[in-house]
PDB file of C-alpha atoms in Angstrom:
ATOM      1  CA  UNK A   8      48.798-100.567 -25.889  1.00  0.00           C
ATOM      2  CA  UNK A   9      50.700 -97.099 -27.169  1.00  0.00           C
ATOM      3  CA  UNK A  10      52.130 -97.469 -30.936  1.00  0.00           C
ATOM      4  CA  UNK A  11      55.600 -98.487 -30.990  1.00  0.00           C
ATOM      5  CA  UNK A  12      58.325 -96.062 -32.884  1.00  0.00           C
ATOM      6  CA  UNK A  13      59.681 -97.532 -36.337  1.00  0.00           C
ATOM      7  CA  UNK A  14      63.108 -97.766 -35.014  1.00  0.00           C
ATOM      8  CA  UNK A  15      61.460-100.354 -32.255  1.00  0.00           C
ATOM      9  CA  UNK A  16      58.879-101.923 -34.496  1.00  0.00           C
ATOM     10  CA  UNK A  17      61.456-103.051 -37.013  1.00  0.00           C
ATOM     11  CA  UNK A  18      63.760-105.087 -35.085  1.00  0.00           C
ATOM     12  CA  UNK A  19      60.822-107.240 -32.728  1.00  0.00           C
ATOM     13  CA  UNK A  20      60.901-110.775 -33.554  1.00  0.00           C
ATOM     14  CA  UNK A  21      57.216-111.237 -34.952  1.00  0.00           C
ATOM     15  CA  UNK A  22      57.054-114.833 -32.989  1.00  0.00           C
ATOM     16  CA  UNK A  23      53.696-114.426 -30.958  1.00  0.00           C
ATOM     17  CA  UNK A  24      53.861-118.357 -30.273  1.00  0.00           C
ATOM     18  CA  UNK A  25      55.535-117.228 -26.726  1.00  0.00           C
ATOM     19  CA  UNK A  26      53.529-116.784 -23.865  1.00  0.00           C
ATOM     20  CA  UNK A  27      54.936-113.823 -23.603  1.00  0.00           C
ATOM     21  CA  UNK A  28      56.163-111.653 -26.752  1.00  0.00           C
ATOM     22  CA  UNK A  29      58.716-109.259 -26.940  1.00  0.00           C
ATOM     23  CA  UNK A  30      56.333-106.575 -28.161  1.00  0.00           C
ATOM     24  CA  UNK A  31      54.340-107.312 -25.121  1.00  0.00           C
ATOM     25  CA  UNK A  32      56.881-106.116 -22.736  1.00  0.00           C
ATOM     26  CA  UNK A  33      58.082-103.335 -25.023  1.00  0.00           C
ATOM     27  CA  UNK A  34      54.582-102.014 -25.308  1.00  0.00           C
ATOM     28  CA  UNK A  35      54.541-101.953 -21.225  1.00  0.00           C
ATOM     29  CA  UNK A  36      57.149 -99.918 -21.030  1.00  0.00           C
ATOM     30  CA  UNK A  37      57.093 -97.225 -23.703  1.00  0.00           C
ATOM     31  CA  UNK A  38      53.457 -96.929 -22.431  1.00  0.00           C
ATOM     32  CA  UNK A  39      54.416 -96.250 -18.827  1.00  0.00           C
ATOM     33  CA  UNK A  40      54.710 -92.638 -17.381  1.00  0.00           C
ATOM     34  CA  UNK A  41      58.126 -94.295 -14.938  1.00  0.00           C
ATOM     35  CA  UNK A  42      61.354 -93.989 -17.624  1.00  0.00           C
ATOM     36  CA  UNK A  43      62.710 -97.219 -16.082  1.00  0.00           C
ATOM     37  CA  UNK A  44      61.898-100.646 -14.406  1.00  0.00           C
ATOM     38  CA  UNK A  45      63.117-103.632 -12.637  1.00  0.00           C
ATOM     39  CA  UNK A  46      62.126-106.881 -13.940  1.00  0.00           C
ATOM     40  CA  UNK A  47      59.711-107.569 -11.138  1.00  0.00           C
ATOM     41  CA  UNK A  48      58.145-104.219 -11.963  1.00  0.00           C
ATOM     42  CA  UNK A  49      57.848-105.925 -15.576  1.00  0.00           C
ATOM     43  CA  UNK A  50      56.587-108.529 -14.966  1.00  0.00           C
ATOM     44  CA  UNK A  51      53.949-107.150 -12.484  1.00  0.00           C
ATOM     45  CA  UNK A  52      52.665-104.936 -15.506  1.00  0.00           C
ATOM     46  CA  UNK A  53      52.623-107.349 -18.413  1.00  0.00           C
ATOM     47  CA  UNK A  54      51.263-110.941 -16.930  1.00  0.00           C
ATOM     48  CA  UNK A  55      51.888-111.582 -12.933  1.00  0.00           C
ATOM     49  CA  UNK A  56      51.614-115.301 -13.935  1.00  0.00           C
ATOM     50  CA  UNK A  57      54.196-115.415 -16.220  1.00  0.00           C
ATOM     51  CA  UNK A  58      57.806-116.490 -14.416  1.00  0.00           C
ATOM     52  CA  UNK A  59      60.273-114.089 -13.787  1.00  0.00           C
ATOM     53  CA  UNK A  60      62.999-116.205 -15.642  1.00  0.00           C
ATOM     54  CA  UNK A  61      60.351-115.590 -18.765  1.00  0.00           C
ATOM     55  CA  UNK A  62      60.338-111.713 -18.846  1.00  0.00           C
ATOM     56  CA  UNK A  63      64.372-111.449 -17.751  1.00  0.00           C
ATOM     57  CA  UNK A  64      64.858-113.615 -21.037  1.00  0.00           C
ATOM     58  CA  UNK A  65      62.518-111.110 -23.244  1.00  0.00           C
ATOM     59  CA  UNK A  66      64.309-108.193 -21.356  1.00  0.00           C
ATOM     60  CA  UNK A  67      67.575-109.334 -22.501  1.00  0.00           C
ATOM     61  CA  UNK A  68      66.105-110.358 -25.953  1.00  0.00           C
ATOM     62  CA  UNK A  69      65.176-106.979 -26.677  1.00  0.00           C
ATOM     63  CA  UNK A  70      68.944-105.892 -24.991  1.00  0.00           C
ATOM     64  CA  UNK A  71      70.749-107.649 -27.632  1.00  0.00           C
ATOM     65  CA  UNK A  72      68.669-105.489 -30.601  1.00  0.00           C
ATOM     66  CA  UNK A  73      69.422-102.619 -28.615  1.00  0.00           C
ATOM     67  CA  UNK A  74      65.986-101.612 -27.678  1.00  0.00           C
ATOM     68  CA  UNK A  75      66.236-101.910 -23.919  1.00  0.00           C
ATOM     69  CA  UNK A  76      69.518-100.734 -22.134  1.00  0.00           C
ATOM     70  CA  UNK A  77      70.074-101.660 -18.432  1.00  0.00           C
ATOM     71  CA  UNK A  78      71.960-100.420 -15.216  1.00  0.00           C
ATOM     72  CA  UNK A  79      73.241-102.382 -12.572  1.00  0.00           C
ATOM     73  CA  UNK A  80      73.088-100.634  -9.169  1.00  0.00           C
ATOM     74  CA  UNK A  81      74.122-101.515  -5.820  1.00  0.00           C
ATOM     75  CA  UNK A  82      73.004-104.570  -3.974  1.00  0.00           C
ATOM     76  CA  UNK A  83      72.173-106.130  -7.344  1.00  0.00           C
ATOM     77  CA  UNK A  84      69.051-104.349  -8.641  1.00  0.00           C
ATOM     78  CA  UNK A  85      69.109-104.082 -12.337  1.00  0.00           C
ATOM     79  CA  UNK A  86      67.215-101.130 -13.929  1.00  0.00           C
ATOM     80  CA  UNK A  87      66.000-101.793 -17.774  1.00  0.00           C
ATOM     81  CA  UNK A  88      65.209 -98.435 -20.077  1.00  0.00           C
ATOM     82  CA  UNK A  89      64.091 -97.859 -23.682  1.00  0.00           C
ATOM     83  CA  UNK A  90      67.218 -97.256 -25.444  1.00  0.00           C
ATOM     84  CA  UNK A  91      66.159 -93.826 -27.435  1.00  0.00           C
ATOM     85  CA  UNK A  92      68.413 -93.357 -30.141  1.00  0.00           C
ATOM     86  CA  UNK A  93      67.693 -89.836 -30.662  1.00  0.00           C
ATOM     87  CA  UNK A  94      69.374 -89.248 -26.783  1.00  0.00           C
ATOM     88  CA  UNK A  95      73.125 -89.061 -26.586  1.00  0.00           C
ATOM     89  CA  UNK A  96      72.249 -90.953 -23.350  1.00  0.00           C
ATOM     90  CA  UNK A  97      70.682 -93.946 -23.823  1.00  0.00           C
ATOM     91  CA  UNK A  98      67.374 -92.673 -21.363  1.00  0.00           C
ATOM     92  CA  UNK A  99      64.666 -90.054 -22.733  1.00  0.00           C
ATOM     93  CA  UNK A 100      65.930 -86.516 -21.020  1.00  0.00           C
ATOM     94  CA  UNK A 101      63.123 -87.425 -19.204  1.00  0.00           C
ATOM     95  CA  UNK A 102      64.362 -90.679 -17.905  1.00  0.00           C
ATOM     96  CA  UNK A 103      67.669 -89.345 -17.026  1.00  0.00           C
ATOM     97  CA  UNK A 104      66.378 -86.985 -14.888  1.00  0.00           C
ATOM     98  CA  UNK A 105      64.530 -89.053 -13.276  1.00  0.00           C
ATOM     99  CA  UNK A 106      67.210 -91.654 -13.011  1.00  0.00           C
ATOM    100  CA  UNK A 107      69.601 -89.101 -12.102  1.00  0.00           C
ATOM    101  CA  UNK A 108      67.388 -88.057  -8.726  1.00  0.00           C
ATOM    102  CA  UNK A 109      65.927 -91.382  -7.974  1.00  0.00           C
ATOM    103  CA  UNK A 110      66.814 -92.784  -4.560  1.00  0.00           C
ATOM    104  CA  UNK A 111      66.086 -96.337  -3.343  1.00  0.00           C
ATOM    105  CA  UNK A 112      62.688 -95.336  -1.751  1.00  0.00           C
ATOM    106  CA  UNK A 113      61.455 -94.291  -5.054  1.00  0.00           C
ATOM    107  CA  UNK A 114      61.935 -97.021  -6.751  1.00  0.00           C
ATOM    108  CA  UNK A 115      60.297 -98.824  -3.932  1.00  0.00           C
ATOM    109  CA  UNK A 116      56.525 -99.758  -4.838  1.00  0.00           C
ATOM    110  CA  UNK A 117      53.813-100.787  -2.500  1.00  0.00           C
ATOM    111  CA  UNK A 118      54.253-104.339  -4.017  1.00  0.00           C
ATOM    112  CA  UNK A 119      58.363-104.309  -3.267  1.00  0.00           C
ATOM    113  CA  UNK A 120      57.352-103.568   0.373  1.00  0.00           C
ATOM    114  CA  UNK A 121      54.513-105.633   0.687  1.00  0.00           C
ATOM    115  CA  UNK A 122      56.676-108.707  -0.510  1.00  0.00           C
ATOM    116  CA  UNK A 123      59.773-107.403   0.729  1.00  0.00           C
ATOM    117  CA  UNK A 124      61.582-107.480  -2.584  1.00  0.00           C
ATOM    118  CA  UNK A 125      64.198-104.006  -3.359  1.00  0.00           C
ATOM    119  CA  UNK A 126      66.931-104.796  -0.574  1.00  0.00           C
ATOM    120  CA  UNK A 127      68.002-101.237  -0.770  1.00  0.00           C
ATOM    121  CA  UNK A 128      64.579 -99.591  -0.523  1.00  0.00           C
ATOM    122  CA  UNK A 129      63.679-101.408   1.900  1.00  0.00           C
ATOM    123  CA  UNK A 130      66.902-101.341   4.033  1.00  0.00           C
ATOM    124  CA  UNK A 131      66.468 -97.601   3.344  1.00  0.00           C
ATOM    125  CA  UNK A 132      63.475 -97.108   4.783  1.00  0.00           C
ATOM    126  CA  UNK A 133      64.363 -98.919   7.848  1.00  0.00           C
ATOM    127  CA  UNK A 134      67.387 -96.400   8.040  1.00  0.00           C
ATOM    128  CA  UNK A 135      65.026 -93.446   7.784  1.00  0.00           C
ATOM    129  CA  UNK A 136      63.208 -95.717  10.959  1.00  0.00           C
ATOM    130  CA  UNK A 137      65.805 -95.851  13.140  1.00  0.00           C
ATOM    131  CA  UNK A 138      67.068 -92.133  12.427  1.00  0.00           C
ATOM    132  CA  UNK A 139      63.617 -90.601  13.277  1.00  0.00           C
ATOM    133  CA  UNK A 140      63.437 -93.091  16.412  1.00  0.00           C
ATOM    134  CA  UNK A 141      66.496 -91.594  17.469  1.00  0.00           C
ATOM    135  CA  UNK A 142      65.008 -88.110  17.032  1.00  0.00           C
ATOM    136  CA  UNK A 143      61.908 -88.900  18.614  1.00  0.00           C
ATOM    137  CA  UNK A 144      63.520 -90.586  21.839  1.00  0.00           C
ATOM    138  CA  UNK A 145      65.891 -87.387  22.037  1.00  0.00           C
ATOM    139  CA  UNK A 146      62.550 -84.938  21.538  1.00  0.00           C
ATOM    140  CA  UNK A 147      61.288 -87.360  24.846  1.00  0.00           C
ATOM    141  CA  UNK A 148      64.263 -86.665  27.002  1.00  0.00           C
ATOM    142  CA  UNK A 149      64.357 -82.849  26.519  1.00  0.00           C
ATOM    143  CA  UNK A 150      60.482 -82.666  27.205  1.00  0.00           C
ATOM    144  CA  UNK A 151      61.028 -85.414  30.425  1.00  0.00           C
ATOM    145  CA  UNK A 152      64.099 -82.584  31.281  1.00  0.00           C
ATOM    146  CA  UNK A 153      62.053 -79.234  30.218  1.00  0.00           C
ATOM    147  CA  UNK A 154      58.603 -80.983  32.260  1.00  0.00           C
ATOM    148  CA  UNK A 155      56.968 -80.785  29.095  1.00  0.00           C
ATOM    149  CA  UNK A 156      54.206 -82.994  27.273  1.00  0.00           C
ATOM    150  CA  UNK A 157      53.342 -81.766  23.948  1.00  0.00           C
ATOM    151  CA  UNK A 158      52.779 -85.842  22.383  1.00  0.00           C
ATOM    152  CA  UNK A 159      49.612 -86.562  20.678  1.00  0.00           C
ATOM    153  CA  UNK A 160      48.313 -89.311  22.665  1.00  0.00           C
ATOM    154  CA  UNK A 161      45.458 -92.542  21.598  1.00  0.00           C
ATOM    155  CA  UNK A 162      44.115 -95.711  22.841  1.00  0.00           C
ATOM    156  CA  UNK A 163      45.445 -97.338  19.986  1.00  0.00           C
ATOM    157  CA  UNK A 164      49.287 -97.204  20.737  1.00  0.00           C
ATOM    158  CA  UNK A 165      50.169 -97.390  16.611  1.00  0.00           C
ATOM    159  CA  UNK A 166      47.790 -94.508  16.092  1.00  0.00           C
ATOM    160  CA  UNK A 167      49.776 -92.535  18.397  1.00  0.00           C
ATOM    161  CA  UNK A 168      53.205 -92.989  17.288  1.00  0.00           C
ATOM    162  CA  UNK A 169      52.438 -92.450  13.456  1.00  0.00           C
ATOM    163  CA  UNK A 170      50.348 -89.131  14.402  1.00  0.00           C
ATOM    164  CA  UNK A 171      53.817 -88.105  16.540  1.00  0.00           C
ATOM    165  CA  UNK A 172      56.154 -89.270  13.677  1.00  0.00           C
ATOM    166  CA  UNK A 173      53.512 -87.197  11.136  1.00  0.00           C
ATOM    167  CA  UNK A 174      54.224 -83.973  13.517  1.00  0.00           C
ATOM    168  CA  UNK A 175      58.070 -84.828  13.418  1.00  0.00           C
ATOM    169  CA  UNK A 176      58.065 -85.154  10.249  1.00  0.00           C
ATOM    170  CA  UNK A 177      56.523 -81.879   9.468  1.00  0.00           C
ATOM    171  CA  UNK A 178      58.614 -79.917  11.870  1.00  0.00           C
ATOM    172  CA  UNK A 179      61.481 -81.282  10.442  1.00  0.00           C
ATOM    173  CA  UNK A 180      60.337 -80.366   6.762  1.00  0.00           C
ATOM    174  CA  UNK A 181      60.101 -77.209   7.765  1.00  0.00           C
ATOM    175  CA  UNK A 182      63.072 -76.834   9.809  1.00  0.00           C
ATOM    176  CA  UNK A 183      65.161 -78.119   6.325  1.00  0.00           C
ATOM    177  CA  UNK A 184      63.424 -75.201   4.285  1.00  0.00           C
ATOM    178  CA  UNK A 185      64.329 -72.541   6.895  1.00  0.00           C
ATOM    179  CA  UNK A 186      67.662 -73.901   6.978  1.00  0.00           C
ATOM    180  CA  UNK A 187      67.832 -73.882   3.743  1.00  0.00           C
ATOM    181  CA  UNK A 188      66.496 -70.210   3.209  1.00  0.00           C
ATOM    182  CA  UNK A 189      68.618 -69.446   5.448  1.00  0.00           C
ATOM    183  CA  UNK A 190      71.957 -70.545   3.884  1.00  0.00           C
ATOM    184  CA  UNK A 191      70.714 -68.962   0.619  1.00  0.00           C
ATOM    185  CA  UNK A 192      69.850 -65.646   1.607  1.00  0.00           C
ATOM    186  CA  UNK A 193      71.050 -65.385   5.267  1.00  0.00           C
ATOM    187  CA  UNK A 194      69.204 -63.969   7.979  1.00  0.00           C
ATOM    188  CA  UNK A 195      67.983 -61.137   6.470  1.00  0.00           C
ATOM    189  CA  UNK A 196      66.035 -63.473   3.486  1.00  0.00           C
ATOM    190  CA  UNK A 197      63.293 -64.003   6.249  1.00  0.00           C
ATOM    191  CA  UNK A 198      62.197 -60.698   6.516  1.00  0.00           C
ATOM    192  CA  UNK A 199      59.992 -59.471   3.398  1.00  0.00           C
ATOM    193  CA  UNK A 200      61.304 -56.429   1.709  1.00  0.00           C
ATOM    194  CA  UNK A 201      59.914 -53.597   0.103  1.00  0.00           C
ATOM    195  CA  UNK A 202      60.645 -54.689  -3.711  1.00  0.00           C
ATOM    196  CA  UNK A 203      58.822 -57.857  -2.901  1.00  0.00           C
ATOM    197  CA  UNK A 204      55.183 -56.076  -1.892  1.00  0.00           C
ATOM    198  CA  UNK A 205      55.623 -53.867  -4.918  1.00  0.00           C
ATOM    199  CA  UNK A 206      56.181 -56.862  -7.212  1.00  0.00           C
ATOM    200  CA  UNK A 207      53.137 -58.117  -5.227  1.00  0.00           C
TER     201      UNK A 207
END
């Protein structure tokens, strides 16, 4: 485990008796790359066979010493963050920039979806479903219309809708970034000028 800061280190209870300590949990998450967590996330780093009531009641031990801060977010998911001092926010810059551009689908682990915990980035992700359903059954009727067939076609019926979705979602990407360019620096961004081979 990383070295905890004085300003942590000085107000942990020293009771290691508990099965699980609060330096145990604090240790987890200064460690950790991800500026934030949900308890489940917690308690999936620390000790999976400790209860969840167990790490939400060291999570809000080390609230009321004011070394973890949380957030409260729609549909009830509760974000816990090392409350830096130093920060006029409670989050590291780097936390809060992360916080600050996080969507539901990034806080959504492999675990979440596996055990269909995180409502919202879950219920997200079946959004995204139905929306690029929608696209691909409107891409079918223009190429039934046009007499077209460009679909990427298997045996294996799931192989060949996730290689379709993977070209939709490509052409799509790109279609945003051209879009995009195109706002910026209107039509004329596209072509490459002179100044830009000479920089070249």
């Amino acid at each position: 485990m990383s070295e905890l800061p004085p300003w942590i280190d000085e107000r942990l209870d020293p009771d290691l008796n508990r099965k699980l300590s609060q330096r145990h949990v604090v240790e987890t998450m200064v460690g950790a790359e991800r500026p934030f967590f949900s308890a489940e996330q917690v308690r999936a780093r620390v000790r999976p066979d400790v209860s969840r009531e167990t790490v939400r009641n060291r999570l809000n031990e080390l609230r009321e010493i004011d070394v973890v801060s949380a957030e409260t977010y729609p549909d009830s998911i509760t974000l816990y963050y090392v409350n830096h001092p130093e920060s006029n926010w409670p989050l590291s810059p780097e936390g809060k920039r992360a916080l600050s551009h996080s969507t539901p689908l990034e806080t959504l682990s492999l675990g979440d979806f596996v055990r269909l915990r995180n409502p919202a980035g879950i219920r997200t992700l079946v959004l995204a479903g139905f929306q690029l359903s929608l696209v691909l059954f409107s891409l079918g009727v223009i190429a039934a219309v046009v007499g077209v067939d460009v679909t990427i076609r298997s045996d294996n019926g799931f192989w060949a809708a996730a290689a379709n979705l993977f070209a939709v979602c490509l052409l799509l990407l790109f279609a945003e970034r051209l879009a995009r360019k195109l706002r910026t620096d209107g039509p004329g961004g596209l072509v490459p000028t002179t100044e830009e081979f000479v920089s070249k």
